[in-house]
PDB file of N, CA and C in Angstrom:
ATOM      1  N   MET A  16       0.852  -1.171   0.000  1.00  0.00           N
ATOM      2  CA  MET A  16       0.000   0.000   0.000  1.00  0.00           C
ATOM      3  C   MET A  16       0.900   1.236   0.000  1.00  0.00           C
ATOM      4  N   GLN A  17       0.569   2.211  -0.798  1.00  0.00           N
ATOM      5  CA  GLN A  17       1.361   3.429  -0.875  1.00  0.00           C
ATOM      6  C   GLN A  17       1.179   4.256   0.384  1.00  0.00           C
ATOM      7  N   SER A  18       2.189   5.062   0.686  1.00  0.00           N
ATOM      8  CA  SER A  18       2.104   5.878   1.898  1.00  0.00           C
ATOM      9  C   SER A  18       1.004   6.936   1.775  1.00  0.00           C
ATOM     10  N   GLY A  19       0.706   7.376   0.550  1.00  0.00           N
ATOM     11  CA  GLY A  19      -0.371   8.349   0.348  1.00  0.00           C
ATOM     12  C   GLY A  19      -1.731   7.785   0.723  1.00  0.00           C
ATOM     13  N   MET A  20      -1.967   6.573   0.302  1.00  0.00           N
ATOM     14  CA  MET A  20      -3.249   5.938   0.654  1.00  0.00           C
ATOM     15  C   MET A  20      -3.339   5.673   2.143  1.00  0.00           C
ATOM     16  N   LEU A  21      -2.216   5.357   2.759  1.00  0.00           N
ATOM     17  CA  LEU A  21      -2.194   5.120   4.197  1.00  0.00           C
ATOM     18  C   LEU A  21      -2.571   6.395   4.946  1.00  0.00           C
ATOM     19  N   LEU A  22      -2.040   7.543   4.517  1.00  0.00           N
ATOM     20  CA  LEU A  22      -2.399   8.812   5.157  1.00  0.00           C
ATOM     21  C   LEU A  22      -3.874   9.142   4.975  1.00  0.00           C
ATOM     22  N   ILE A  23      -4.405   8.847   3.807  1.00  0.00           N
ATOM     23  CA  ILE A  23      -5.832   9.105   3.559  1.00  0.00           C
ATOM     24  C   ILE A  23      -6.695   8.228   4.467  1.00  0.00           C
ATOM     25  N   TRP A  24      -6.349   6.963   4.602  1.00  0.00           N
ATOM     26  CA  TRP A  24      -7.112   6.060   5.470  1.00  0.00           C
ATOM     27  C   TRP A  24      -7.021   6.487   6.931  1.00  0.00           C
ATOM     28  N   ILE A  25      -5.830   6.861   7.367  1.00  0.00           N
ATOM     29  CA  ILE A  25      -5.677   7.305   8.756  1.00  0.00           C
ATOM     30  C   ILE A  25      -6.468   8.576   8.994  1.00  0.00           C
ATOM     31  N   GLY A  26      -6.422   9.512   8.055  1.00  0.00           N
ATOM     32  CA  GLY A  26      -7.191  10.753   8.179  1.00  0.00           C
ATOM     33  C   GLY A  26      -8.689  10.490   8.234  1.00  0.00           C
ATOM     34  N   ALA A  27      -9.164   9.614   7.374  1.00  0.00           N
ATOM     35  CA  ALA A  27     -10.597   9.291   7.367  1.00  0.00           C
ATOM     36  C   ALA A  27     -11.013   8.619   8.674  1.00  0.00           C
ATOM     37  N   LEU A  28     -10.186   7.721   9.176  1.00  0.00           N
ATOM     38  CA  LEU A  28     -10.516   7.051  10.439  1.00  0.00           C
ATOM     39  C   LEU A  28     -10.496   8.022  11.620  1.00  0.00           C
ATOM     40  N   LEU A  29      -9.576   8.989  11.601  1.00  0.00           N
ATOM     41  CA  LEU A  29      -9.551   9.992  12.666  1.00  0.00           C
ATOM     42  C   LEU A  29     -10.807  10.857  12.641  1.00  0.00           C
ATOM     43  N   ILE A  30     -11.252  11.230  11.455  1.00  0.00           N
ATOM     44  CA  ILE A  30     -12.474  12.036  11.342  1.00  0.00           C
ATOM     45  C   ILE A  30     -13.678  11.249  11.843  1.00  0.00           C
ATOM     46  N   ILE A  31     -13.807  10.008  11.415  1.00  0.00           N
ATOM     47  CA  ILE A  31     -14.931   9.175  11.859  1.00  0.00           C
ATOM     48  C   ILE A  31     -14.866   8.952  13.372  1.00  0.00           C
ATOM     49  N   GLY A  32     -13.666   8.694  13.888  1.00  0.00           N
ATOM     50  CA  GLY A  32     -13.510   8.497  15.328  1.00  0.00           C
ATOM     51  C   GLY A  32     -13.884   9.744  16.122  1.00  0.00           C
ATOM     52  N   GLY A  33     -13.521  10.916  15.630  1.00  0.00           N
ATOM     53  CA  GLY A  33     -13.884  12.155  16.305  1.00  0.00           C
ATOM     54  C   GLY A  33     -15.380  12.384  16.331  1.00  0.00           C
ATOM     55  N   ILE A  34     -16.046  12.086  15.230  1.00  0.00           N
ATOM     56  CA  ILE A  34     -17.503  12.253  15.175  1.00  0.00           C
ATOM     57  C   ILE A  34     -18.189  11.264  16.110  1.00  0.00           C
ATOM     58  N   VAL A  35     -17.729  10.031  16.118  1.00  0.00           N
ATOM     59  CA  VAL A  35     -18.323   9.014  17.006  1.00  0.00           C
ATOM     60  C   VAL A  35     -18.089   9.381  18.473  1.00  0.00           C
ATOM     61  N   LEU A  36     -16.909   9.886  18.789  1.00  0.00           N
ATOM     62  CA  LEU A  36     -16.615  10.299  20.158  1.00  0.00           C
ATOM     63  C   LEU A  36     -17.508  11.452  20.602  1.00  0.00           C
ATOM     64  N   ALA A  37     -17.703  12.435  19.723  1.00  0.00           N
ATOM     65  CA  ALA A  37     -18.569  13.574  20.058  1.00  0.00           C
ATOM     66  C   ALA A  37     -20.015  13.131  20.249  1.00  0.00           C
ATOM     67  N   ALA A  38     -20.504  12.276  19.356  1.00  0.00           N
ATOM     68  CA  ALA A  38     -21.886  11.795  19.479  1.00  0.00           C
ATOM     69  C   ALA A  38     -22.052  10.938  20.724  1.00  0.00           C
ATOM     70  N   GLY A  39     -21.061  10.123  21.019  1.00  0.00           N
ATOM     71  CA  GLY A  39     -21.135   9.267  22.206  1.00  0.00           C
ATOM     72  C   GLY A  39     -21.175  10.073  23.487  1.00  0.00           C
ATOM     73  N   LYS A  40     -20.400  11.148  23.558  1.00  0.00           N
ATOM     74  CA  LYS A  40     -20.417  11.973  24.763  1.00  0.00           C
ATOM     75  C   LYS A  40     -21.787  12.583  25.006  1.00  0.00           C
ATOM     76  N   VAL A  41     -22.441  13.038  23.940  1.00  0.00           N
ATOM     77  CA  VAL A  41     -23.766  13.635  24.092  1.00  0.00           C
ATOM     78  C   VAL A  41     -24.786  12.570  24.474  1.00  0.00           C
ATOM     79  N   LEU A  42     -24.726  11.426  23.839  1.00  0.00           N
ATOM     80  CA  LEU A  42     -25.723  10.388  24.097  1.00  0.00           C
ATOM     81  C   LEU A  42     -25.536   9.719  25.452  1.00  0.00           C
ATOM     82  N   TRP A  43     -24.300   9.614  25.946  1.00  0.00           N
ATOM     83  CA  TRP A  43     -24.048   8.957  27.225  1.00  0.00           C
ATOM     84  C   TRP A  43     -24.355   9.852  28.420  1.00  0.00           C
ATOM     85  N   LYS A  44     -24.693  11.124  28.171  1.00  0.00           N
ATOM     86  CA  LYS A  44     -25.020  12.041  29.274  1.00  0.00           C
ATOM     87  C   LYS A  44     -26.346  11.675  29.939  1.00  0.00           C
ATOM     88  N   GLY A  45     -27.203  10.990  29.244  1.00  0.00           N
ATOM     89  CA  GLY A  45     -28.494  10.625  29.824  1.00  0.00           C
ATOM     90  C   GLY A  45     -29.617  10.839  28.831  1.00  0.00           C
ATOM     91  N   ARG A  46     -30.808  10.898  29.361  1.00  0.00           N
ATOM     92  CA  ARG A  46     -31.992  11.050  28.522  1.00  0.00           C
ATOM     93  C   ARG A  46     -31.982  12.389  27.810  1.00  0.00           C
ATOM     94  N   LEU A  47     -32.468  12.386  26.570  1.00  0.00           N
ATOM     95  CA  LEU A  47     -32.531  13.618  25.806  1.00  0.00           C
ATOM     96  C   LEU A  47     -33.855  14.344  25.997  1.00  0.00           C
ATOM     97  N   SER A  48     -34.846  13.667  26.533  1.00  0.00           N
ATOM     98  CA  SER A  48     -36.128  14.314  26.782  1.00  0.00           C
ATOM     99  C   SER A  48     -36.714  13.774  28.080  1.00  0.00           C
ATOM    100  N   ASP A  49     -37.618  14.544  28.647  1.00  0.00           N
ATOM    101  CA  ASP A  49     -38.264  14.163  29.898  1.00  0.00           C
ATOM    102  C   ASP A  49     -39.760  14.031  29.634  1.00  0.00           C
ATOM    103  N   PRO A  50     -40.297  12.817  29.495  1.00  0.00           N
ATOM    104  CA  PRO A  50     -41.704  12.648  29.136  1.00  0.00           C
ATOM    105  C   PRO A  50     -42.671  12.976  30.275  1.00  0.00           C
ATOM    106  N   HIS A  51     -42.180  13.187  31.500  1.00  0.00           N
ATOM    107  CA  HIS A  51     -43.074  13.391  32.632  1.00  0.00           C
ATOM    108  C   HIS A  51     -43.430  14.853  32.876  1.00  0.00           C
ATOM    109  N   ARG A  52     -42.848  15.784  32.121  1.00  0.00           N
ATOM    110  CA  ARG A  52     -43.187  17.190  32.314  1.00  0.00           C
ATOM    111  C   ARG A  52     -44.516  17.499  31.644  1.00  0.00           C
ATOM    112  N   VAL A  53     -45.330  18.281  32.319  1.00  0.00           N
ATOM    113  CA  VAL A  53     -46.610  18.693  31.759  1.00  0.00           C
ATOM    114  C   VAL A  53     -46.728  20.203  31.873  1.00  0.00           C
ATOM    115  N   GLY A  54     -47.611  20.768  31.083  1.00  0.00           N
ATOM    116  CA  GLY A  54     -47.823  22.209  31.118  1.00  0.00           C
ATOM    117  C   GLY A  54     -47.719  22.783  29.717  1.00  0.00           C
ATOM    118  N   SER A  55     -47.876  24.106  29.643  1.00  0.00           N
ATOM    119  CA  SER A  55     -47.866  24.745  28.333  1.00  0.00           C
ATOM    120  C   SER A  55     -46.459  24.856  27.760  1.00  0.00           C
ATOM    121  N   GLY A  56     -45.431  24.802  28.590  1.00  0.00           N
ATOM    122  CA  GLY A  56     -44.056  24.954  28.126  1.00  0.00           C
ATOM    123  C   GLY A  56     -43.368  23.633  27.869  1.00  0.00           C
ATOM    124  N   VAL A  57     -44.099  22.607  27.483  1.00  0.00           N
ATOM    125  CA  VAL A  57     -43.503  21.292  27.267  1.00  0.00           C
ATOM    126  C   VAL A  57     -42.721  21.303  25.962  1.00  0.00           C
ATOM    127  N   THR A  58     -41.442  20.957  26.055  1.00  0.00           N
ATOM    128  CA  THR A  58     -40.600  20.809  24.872  1.00  0.00           C
ATOM    129  C   THR A  58     -39.824  19.507  24.991  1.00  0.00           C
ATOM    130  N   LEU A  59     -39.246  19.101  23.903  1.00  0.00           N
ATOM    131  CA  LEU A  59     -38.411  17.905  23.930  1.00  0.00           C
ATOM    132  C   LEU A  59     -37.002  18.212  24.399  1.00  0.00           C
ATOM    133  N   GLU A  60     -36.675  19.498  24.508  1.00  0.00           N
ATOM    134  CA  GLU A  60     -35.342  19.879  24.934  1.00  0.00           C
ATOM    135  C   GLU A  60     -35.322  20.133  26.434  1.00  0.00           C
ATOM    136  N   PRO A  61     -34.656  19.294  27.202  1.00  0.00           N
ATOM    137  CA  PRO A  61     -34.624  19.479  28.645  1.00  0.00           C
ATOM    138  C   PRO A  61     -33.781  20.684  29.052  1.00  0.00           C
ATOM    139  N   GLN A  62     -34.048  21.193  30.228  1.00  0.00           N
ATOM    140  CA  GLN A  62     -33.291  22.329  30.733  1.00  0.00           C
ATOM    141  C   GLN A  62     -31.914  21.858  31.176  1.00  0.00           C
ATOM    142  N   GLY A  63     -30.914  22.698  30.951  1.00  0.00           N
ATOM    143  CA  GLY A  63     -29.577  22.388  31.406  1.00  0.00           C
ATOM    144  C   GLY A  63     -28.767  21.511  30.482  1.00  0.00           C
ATOM    145  N   ARG A  64     -29.275  21.158  29.338  1.00  0.00           N
ATOM    146  CA  ARG A  64     -28.527  20.294  28.426  1.00  0.00           C
ATOM    147  C   ARG A  64     -27.669  21.091  27.441  1.00  0.00           C
ATOM    148  N   ALA A  65     -27.796  22.407  27.419  1.00  0.00           N
ATOM    149  CA  ALA A  65     -27.025  23.201  26.469  1.00  0.00           C
ATOM    150  C   ALA A  65     -25.525  23.109  26.757  1.00  0.00           C
ATOM    151  N   GLN A  66     -25.133  22.886  27.998  1.00  0.00           N
ATOM    152  CA  GLN A  66     -23.723  22.768  28.337  1.00  0.00           C
ATOM    153  C   GLN A  66     -23.103  21.509  27.747  1.00  0.00           C
ATOM    154  N   ALA A  67     -23.907  20.511  27.467  1.00  0.00           N
ATOM    155  CA  ALA A  67     -23.374  19.265  26.913  1.00  0.00           C
ATOM    156  C   ALA A  67     -22.859  19.462  25.491  1.00  0.00           C
ATOM    157  N   LEU A  68     -23.301  20.523  24.815  1.00  0.00           N
ATOM    158  CA  LEU A  68     -22.887  20.770  23.444  1.00  0.00           C
ATOM    159  C   LEU A  68     -21.806  21.844  23.354  1.00  0.00           C
ATOM    160  N   HIS A  69     -21.268  22.281  24.462  1.00  0.00           N
ATOM    161  CA  HIS A  69     -20.247  23.323  24.473  1.00  0.00           C
ATOM    162  C   HIS A  69     -18.932  22.761  23.932  1.00  0.00           C
ATOM    163  N   PRO A  70     -18.211  23.543  23.097  1.00  0.00           N
ATOM    164  CA  PRO A  70     -16.961  23.038  22.501  1.00  0.00           C
ATOM    165  C   PRO A  70     -15.882  22.659  23.511  1.00  0.00           C
ATOM    166  N   LYS A  71     -15.880  23.272  24.695  1.00  0.00           N
ATOM    167  CA  LYS A  71     -14.827  22.921  25.656  1.00  0.00           C
ATOM    168  C   LYS A  71     -14.999  21.500  26.189  1.00  0.00           C
ATOM    169  N   HIS A  72     -16.192  20.946  26.095  1.00  0.00           N
ATOM    170  CA  HIS A  72     -16.423  19.566  26.513  1.00  0.00           C
ATOM    171  C   HIS A  72     -16.052  18.578  25.409  1.00  0.00           C
ATOM    172  N   HIS A  73     -15.921  19.071  24.193  1.00  0.00           N
ATOM    173  CA  HIS A  73     -15.671  18.199  23.048  1.00  0.00           C
ATOM    174  C   HIS A  73     -14.330  18.468  22.391  1.00  0.00           C
ATOM    175  N   TRP A  74     -13.368  19.037  23.112  1.00  0.00           N
ATOM    176  CA  TRP A  74     -12.091  19.361  22.482  1.00  0.00           C
ATOM    177  C   TRP A  74     -11.342  18.134  21.980  1.00  0.00           C
ATOM    178  N   PRO A  75     -11.409  16.959  22.626  1.00  0.00           N
ATOM    179  CA  PRO A  75     -10.719  15.808  22.026  1.00  0.00           C
ATOM    180  C   PRO A  75     -11.325  15.405  20.676  1.00  0.00           C
ATOM    181  N   SER A  76     -12.638  15.506  20.578  1.00  0.00           N
ATOM    182  CA  SER A  76     -13.302  15.168  19.316  1.00  0.00           C
ATOM    183  C   SER A  76     -12.924  16.161  18.224  1.00  0.00           C
ATOM    184  N   ILE A  77     -12.905  17.440  18.583  1.00  0.00           N
ATOM    185  CA  ILE A  77     -12.546  18.475  17.621  1.00  0.00           C
ATOM    186  C   ILE A  77     -11.096  18.292  17.177  1.00  0.00           C
ATOM    187  N   ALA A  78     -10.228  17.925  18.109  1.00  0.00           N
ATOM    188  CA  ALA A  78      -8.817  17.708  17.775  1.00  0.00           C
ATOM    189  C   ALA A  78      -8.651  16.522  16.831  1.00  0.00           C
ATOM    190  N   LEU A  79      -9.399  15.451  17.060  1.00  0.00           N
ATOM    191  CA  LEU A  79      -9.309  14.283  16.170  1.00  0.00           C
ATOM    192  C   LEU A  79      -9.766  14.629  14.755  1.00  0.00           C
ATOM    193  N   VAL A  80     -10.882  15.339  14.654  1.00  0.00           N
ATOM    194  CA  VAL A  80     -11.394  15.725  13.338  1.00  0.00           C
ATOM    195  C   VAL A  80     -10.408  16.665  12.648  1.00  0.00           C
ATOM    196  N   ALA A  81      -9.852  17.625  13.397  1.00  0.00           N
ATOM    197  CA  ALA A  81      -8.893  18.564  12.810  1.00  0.00           C
ATOM    198  C   ALA A  81      -7.635  17.845  12.332  1.00  0.00           C
ATOM    199  N   LEU A  82      -7.138  16.908  13.123  1.00  0.00           N
ATOM    200  CA  LEU A  82      -5.954  16.153  12.718  1.00  0.00           C
ATOM    201  C   LEU A  82      -6.235  15.314  11.465  1.00  0.00           C
ATOM    202  N   GLY A  83      -7.422  14.726  11.408  1.00  0.00           N
ATOM    203  CA  GLY A  83      -7.803  13.971  10.215  1.00  0.00           C
ATOM    204  C   GLY A  83      -7.897  14.852   8.985  1.00  0.00           C
ATOM    205  N   LEU A  84      -8.445  16.054   9.148  1.00  0.00           N
ATOM    206  CA  LEU A  84      -8.526  16.980   8.023  1.00  0.00           C
ATOM    207  C   LEU A  84      -7.141  17.428   7.572  1.00  0.00           C
ATOM    208  N   ILE A  85      -6.260  17.667   8.522  1.00  0.00           N
ATOM    209  CA  ILE A  85      -4.901  18.066   8.162  1.00  0.00           C
ATOM    210  C   ILE A  85      -4.210  16.965   7.364  1.00  0.00           C
ATOM    211  N   LEU A  86      -4.388  15.716   7.787  1.00  0.00           N
ATOM    212  CA  LEU A  86      -3.773  14.608   7.041  1.00  0.00           C
ATOM    213  C   LEU A  86      -4.344  14.500   5.636  1.00  0.00           C
ATOM    214  N   LEU A  87      -5.658  14.662   5.507  1.00  0.00           N
ATOM    215  CA  LEU A  87      -6.271  14.582   4.180  1.00  0.00           C
ATOM    216  C   LEU A  87      -5.808  15.733   3.282  1.00  0.00           C
ATOM    217  N   LEU A  88      -5.774  16.937   3.842  1.00  0.00           N
ATOM    218  CA  LEU A  88      -5.352  18.086   3.049  1.00  0.00           C
ATOM    219  C   LEU A  88      -3.862  18.013   2.699  1.00  0.00           C
ATOM    220  N   ALA A  89      -3.047  17.496   3.615  1.00  0.00           N
ATOM    221  CA  ALA A  89      -1.614  17.360   3.344  1.00  0.00           C
ATOM    222  C   ALA A  89      -1.380  16.393   2.196  1.00  0.00           C
ATOM    223  N   GLU A  90      -2.166  15.341   2.138  1.00  0.00           N
ATOM    224  CA  GLU A  90      -1.982  14.370   1.076  1.00  0.00           C
ATOM    225  C   GLU A  90      -2.462  14.914  -0.262  1.00  0.00           C
ATOM    226  N   THR A  91      -3.534  15.686  -0.277  1.00  0.00           N
ATOM    227  CA  THR A  91      -4.034  16.222  -1.536  1.00  0.00           C
ATOM    228  C   THR A  91      -3.149  17.359  -2.050  1.00  0.00           C
ATOM    229  N   ALA A  92      -2.423  18.028  -1.150  1.00  0.00           N
ATOM    230  CA  ALA A  92      -1.559  19.124  -1.576  1.00  0.00           C
ATOM    231  C   ALA A  92      -0.265  18.609  -2.224  1.00  0.00           C
ATOM    232  N   VAL A  93       0.075  17.363  -1.979  1.00  0.00           N
ATOM    233  CA  VAL A  93       1.337  16.817  -2.521  1.00  0.00           C
ATOM    234  C   VAL A  93       1.175  16.392  -3.936  1.00  0.00           C
TER     235      VAL A  93
END
């Protein structure tokens, strides 16, 4: 296998791994909705969940995706 293809595969796997890690962190936090709330202000978005989507909680995922993009762009620039 050529080293160029190896870099492309590693970059693609890093991007996929970063996305899976980010999605897993959000999903493992708990329930996404609370079916027991009643009243006129019923929404599917629970209170206090906005912090789960903050970039400072997902910096490893962002770093993996960025590293994968750098590898892909480095290979296409050569």
